[in-house]
CSV table of C-alpha atoms in Angstrom, one decimal:
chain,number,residue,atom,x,y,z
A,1,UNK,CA,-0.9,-7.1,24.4
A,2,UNK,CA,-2.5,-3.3,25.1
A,3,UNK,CA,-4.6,-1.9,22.3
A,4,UNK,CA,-2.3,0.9,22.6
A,5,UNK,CA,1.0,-0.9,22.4
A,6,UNK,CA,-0.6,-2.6,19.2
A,7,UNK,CA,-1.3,0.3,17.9
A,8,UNK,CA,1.8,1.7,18.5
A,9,UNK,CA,3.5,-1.5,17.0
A,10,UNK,CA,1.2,-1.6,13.9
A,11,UNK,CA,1.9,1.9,12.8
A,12,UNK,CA,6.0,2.1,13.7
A,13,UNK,CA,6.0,-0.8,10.9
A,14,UNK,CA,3.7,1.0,8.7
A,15,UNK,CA,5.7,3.9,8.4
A,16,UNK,CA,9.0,1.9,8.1
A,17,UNK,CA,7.4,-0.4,5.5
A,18,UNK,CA,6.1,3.0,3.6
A,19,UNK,CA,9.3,4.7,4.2
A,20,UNK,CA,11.0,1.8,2.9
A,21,UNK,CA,8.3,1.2,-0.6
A,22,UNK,CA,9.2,5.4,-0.8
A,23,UNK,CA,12.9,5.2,-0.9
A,24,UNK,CA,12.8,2.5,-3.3
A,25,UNK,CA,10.9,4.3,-5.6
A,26,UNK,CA,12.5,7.2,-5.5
A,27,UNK,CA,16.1,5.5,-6.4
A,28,UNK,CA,14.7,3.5,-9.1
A,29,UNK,CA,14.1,6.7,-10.7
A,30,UNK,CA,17.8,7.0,-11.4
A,31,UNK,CA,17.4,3.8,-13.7
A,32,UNK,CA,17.5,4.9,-17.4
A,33,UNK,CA,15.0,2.3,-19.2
A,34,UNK,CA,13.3,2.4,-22.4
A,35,UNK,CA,9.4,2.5,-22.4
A,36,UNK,CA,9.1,0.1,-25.1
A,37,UNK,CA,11.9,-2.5,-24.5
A,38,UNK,CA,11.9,-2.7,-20.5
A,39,UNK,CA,8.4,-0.6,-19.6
A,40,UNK,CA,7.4,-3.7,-17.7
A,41,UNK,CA,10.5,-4.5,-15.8
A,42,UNK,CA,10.0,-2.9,-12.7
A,43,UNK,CA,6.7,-4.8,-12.0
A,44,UNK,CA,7.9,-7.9,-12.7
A,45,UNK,CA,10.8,-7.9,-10.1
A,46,UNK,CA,8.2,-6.5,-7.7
A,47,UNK,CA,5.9,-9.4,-8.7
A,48,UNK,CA,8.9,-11.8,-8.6
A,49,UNK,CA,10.2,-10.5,-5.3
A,50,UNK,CA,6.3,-11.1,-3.4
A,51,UNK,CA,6.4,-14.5,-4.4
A,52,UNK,CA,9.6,-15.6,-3.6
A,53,UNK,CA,8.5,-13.4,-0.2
A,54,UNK,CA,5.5,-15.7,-0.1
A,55,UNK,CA,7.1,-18.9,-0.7
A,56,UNK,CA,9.2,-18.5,2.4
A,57,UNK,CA,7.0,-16.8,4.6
A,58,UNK,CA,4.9,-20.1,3.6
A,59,UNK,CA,7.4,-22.4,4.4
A,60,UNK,CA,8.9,-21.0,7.7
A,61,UNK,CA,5.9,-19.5,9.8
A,62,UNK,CA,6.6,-19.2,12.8
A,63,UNK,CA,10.2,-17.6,12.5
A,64,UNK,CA,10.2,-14.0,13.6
A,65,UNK,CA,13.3,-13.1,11.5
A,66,UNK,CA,12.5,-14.3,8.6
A,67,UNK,CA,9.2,-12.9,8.6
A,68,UNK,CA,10.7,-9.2,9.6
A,69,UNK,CA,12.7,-10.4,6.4
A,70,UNK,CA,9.8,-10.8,4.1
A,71,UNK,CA,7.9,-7.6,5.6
A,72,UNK,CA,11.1,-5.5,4.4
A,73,UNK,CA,10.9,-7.6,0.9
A,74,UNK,CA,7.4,-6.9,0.2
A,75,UNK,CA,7.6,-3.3,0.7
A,76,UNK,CA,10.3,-3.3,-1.5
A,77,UNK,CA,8.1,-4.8,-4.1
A,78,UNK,CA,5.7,-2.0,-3.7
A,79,UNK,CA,8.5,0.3,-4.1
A,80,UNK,CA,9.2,-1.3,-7.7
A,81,UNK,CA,5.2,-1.6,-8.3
A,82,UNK,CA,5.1,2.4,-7.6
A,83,UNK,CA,8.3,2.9,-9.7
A,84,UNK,CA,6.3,0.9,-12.7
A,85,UNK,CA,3.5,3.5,-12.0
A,86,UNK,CA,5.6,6.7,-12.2
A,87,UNK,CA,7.4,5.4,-14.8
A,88,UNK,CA,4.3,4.3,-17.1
A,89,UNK,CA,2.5,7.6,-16.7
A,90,UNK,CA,5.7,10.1,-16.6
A,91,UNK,CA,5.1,11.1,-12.9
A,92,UNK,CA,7.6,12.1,-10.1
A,93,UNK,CA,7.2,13.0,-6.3
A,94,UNK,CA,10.3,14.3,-4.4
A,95,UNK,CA,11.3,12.7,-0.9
A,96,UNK,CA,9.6,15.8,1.0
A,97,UNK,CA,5.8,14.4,-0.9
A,98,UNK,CA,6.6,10.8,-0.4
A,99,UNK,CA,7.2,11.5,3.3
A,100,UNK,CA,4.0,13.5,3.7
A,101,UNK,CA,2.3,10.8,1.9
A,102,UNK,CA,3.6,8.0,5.0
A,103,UNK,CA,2.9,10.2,7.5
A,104,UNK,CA,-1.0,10.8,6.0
A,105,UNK,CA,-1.6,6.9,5.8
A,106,UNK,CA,-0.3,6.4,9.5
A,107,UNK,CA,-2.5,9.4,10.2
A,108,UNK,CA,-5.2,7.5,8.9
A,109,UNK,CA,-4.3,4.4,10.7
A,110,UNK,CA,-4.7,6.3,14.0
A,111,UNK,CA,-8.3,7.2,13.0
A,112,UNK,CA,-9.2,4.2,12.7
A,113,UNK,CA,-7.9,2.9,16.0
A,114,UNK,CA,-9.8,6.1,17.6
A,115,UNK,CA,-12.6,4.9,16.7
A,116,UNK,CA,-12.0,1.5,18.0
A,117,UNK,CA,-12.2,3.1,21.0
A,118,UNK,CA,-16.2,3.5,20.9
A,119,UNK,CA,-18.1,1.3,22.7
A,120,UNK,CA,-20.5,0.2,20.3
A,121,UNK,CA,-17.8,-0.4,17.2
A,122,UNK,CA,-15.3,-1.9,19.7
A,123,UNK,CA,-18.2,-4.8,20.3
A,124,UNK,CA,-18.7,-5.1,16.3
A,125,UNK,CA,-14.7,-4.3,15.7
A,126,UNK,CA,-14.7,-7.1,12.4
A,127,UNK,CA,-17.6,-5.9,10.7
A,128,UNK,CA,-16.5,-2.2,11.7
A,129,UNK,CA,-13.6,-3.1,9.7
A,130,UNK,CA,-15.2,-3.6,6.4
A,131,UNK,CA,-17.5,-1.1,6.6
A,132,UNK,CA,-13.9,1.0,7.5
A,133,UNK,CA,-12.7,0.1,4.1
A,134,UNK,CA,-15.9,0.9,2.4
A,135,UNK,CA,-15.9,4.4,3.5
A,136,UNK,CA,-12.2,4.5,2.8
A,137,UNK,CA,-12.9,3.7,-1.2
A,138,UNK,CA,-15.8,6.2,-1.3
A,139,UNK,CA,-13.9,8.7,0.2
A,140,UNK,CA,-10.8,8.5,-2.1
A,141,UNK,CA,-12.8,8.5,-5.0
A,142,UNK,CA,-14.8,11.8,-4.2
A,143,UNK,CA,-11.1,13.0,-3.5
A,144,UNK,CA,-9.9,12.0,-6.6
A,145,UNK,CA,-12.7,13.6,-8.1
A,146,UNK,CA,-11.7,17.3,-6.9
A,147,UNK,CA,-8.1,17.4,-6.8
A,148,UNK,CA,-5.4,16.8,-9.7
A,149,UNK,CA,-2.1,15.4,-8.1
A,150,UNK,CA,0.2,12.6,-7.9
A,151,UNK,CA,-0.3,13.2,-4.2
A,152,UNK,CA,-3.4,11.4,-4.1
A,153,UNK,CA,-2.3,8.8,-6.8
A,154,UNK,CA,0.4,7.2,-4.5
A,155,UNK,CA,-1.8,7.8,-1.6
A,156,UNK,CA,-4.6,5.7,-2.8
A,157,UNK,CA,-2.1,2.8,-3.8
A,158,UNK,CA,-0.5,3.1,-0.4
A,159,UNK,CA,-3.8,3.3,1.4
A,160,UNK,CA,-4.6,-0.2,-0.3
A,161,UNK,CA,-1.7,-2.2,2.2
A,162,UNK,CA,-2.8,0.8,5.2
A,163,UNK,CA,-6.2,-0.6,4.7
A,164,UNK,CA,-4.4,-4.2,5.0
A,165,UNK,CA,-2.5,-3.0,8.5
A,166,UNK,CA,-5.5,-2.0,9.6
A,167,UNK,CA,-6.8,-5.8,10.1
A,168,UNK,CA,-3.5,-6.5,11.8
A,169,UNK,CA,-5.1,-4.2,14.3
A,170,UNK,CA,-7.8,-6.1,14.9
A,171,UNK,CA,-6.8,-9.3,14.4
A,172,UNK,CA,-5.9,-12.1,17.5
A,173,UNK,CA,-2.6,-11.4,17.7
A,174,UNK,CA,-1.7,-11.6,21.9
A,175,UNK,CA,2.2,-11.0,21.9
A,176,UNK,CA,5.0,-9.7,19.5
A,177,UNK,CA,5.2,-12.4,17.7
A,178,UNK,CA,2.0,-13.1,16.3
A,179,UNK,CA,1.6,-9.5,15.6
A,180,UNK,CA,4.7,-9.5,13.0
A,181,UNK,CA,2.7,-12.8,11.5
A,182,UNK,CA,0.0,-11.0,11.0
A,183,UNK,CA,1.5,-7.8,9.6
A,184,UNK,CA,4.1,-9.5,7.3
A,185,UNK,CA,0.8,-11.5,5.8
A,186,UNK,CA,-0.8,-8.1,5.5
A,187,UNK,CA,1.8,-6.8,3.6
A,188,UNK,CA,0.5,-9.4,0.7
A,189,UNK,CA,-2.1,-7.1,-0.5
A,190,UNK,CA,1.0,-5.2,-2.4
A,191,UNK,CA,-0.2,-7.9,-5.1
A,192,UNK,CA,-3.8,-5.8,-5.2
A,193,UNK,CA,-1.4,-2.5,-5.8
A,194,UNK,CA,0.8,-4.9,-8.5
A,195,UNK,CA,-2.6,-5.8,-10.2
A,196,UNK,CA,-4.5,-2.3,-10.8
A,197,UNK,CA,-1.1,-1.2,-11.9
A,198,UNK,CA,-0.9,-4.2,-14.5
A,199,UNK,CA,-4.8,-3.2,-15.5
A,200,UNK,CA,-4.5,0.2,-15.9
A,201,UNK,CA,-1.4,0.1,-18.1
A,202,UNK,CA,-3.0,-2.8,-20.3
A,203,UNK,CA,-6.5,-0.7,-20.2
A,204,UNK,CA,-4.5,2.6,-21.6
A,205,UNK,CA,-1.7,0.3,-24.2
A,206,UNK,CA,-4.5,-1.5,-25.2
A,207,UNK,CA,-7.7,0.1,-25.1
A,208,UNK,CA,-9.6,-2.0,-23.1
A,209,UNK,CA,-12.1,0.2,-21.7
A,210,UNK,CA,-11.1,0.4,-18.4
A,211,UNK,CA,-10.4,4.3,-18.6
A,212,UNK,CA,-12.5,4.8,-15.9
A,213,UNK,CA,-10.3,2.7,-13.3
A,214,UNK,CA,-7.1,4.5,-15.0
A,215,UNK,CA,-8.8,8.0,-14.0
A,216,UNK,CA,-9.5,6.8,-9.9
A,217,UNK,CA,-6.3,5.8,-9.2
A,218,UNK,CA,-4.4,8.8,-11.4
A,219,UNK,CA,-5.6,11.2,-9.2
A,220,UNK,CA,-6.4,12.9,-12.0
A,221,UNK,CA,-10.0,13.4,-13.9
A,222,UNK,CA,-7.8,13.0,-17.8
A,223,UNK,CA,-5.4,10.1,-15.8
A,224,UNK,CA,-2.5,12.4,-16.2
A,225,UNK,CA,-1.3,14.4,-12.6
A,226,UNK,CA,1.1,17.0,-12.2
């Protein structure tokens, strides 16, 4: 398979998969729930749904179908893990943001296969990779630092799986097949997204001094965007 048509490949699903994790979102929002009673429902179907994802994407491997199947699933469960965030910290995006958002992180994704492209990083493409996602967290943070909106809060979360696709880029994968392997197992690191959630909300309920994490991924310097 052409670098080109995997990159092509790569971000087509990226977009669908964010497209997807947006829409879901954005019609949970319609579902009245009180913070106290139910704040931690949403996460826990998206936790619920990964593993059951897992489980069969475990047990049947090499079946194209049902991995397409637990692609789709897990971006639903980011959808619920971002719904868990908005709902949390009492923010909102509208279709037209969630959209741009997508659109960004594909963006990103075809700066990275740019620079695949050089000849020195396309000899070192692995350890390019990591040093990729290095630059990725400084860069977000120094973002983070200057700007106040829920813009960059989903963006960072969504850059987390991006950052995952990435490696699907660069991975071994020599026809269709494989390629959809490898993506549907990238689309496991919504569990990092699920997890910074989890923390940030037990940091801020419970006053565990982990402010400082709460205020990176806010996109806000006081953890509250607008």
């Amino acid at each position: 398979m052409s670098k080109f048509k995997k990159a092509g490949i790569v971000s087509l699903a990226t977009f669908i998969f964010l497209l997807i994790a947006s829409a879901v979102a954005l019609l949970l929002g319609y579902v009245q729930l009180e913070r106290e009673s139910y704040g931690w429902f949403f996460l826990i179907v998206g936790v619920i749904l990964l593993i059951l994802s897992g489980l069969v994407a475990f047990v049947v491997r090499g079946n194209t179908a049902v991995n397409l199947a637990c692609f789709a699933a897990n971006a639903v469960a980011l959808g619920f893990c971002i719904r868990t965030w908005y709902f949390f910290r009492g923010l909102e995006n509208n279709f037209v943001t969630m959209l741009l958002i997508c659109l960004a992180c594909v963006a990103y994704l075809w700066v990275f296969f740019a620079l695949c492209f050089v000849p020195f990083i396309s000899r070192h493409i692995k350890a390019f990779f990591f040093i990729w996602l290095a630059i990725s967290a400084v860069a977000y943070i120094l973002v983070v630092i200057f700007t106040n909106t829920t813009f960059v809060s989903t963006f960072g979360y969504y850059m987390l799986v991006v950052a995952a696709f990435t490696y699907a880029m660069v991975s071994g994968s020599h026809n269709l097949k494989e390629l959809i392997r490898a993506l549907t197992l990238s689309a496991y690191s919504v569990f990092a997204v699920a997890v910074i959630v989890a923390v940030i909300i037990i940091s801020e309920d419970g006053d565990l001094g982990l402010d400082c994490v709460a205020d990176i991924f806010s996109g806000a310097p006081d953890g509250k965007g607008k």
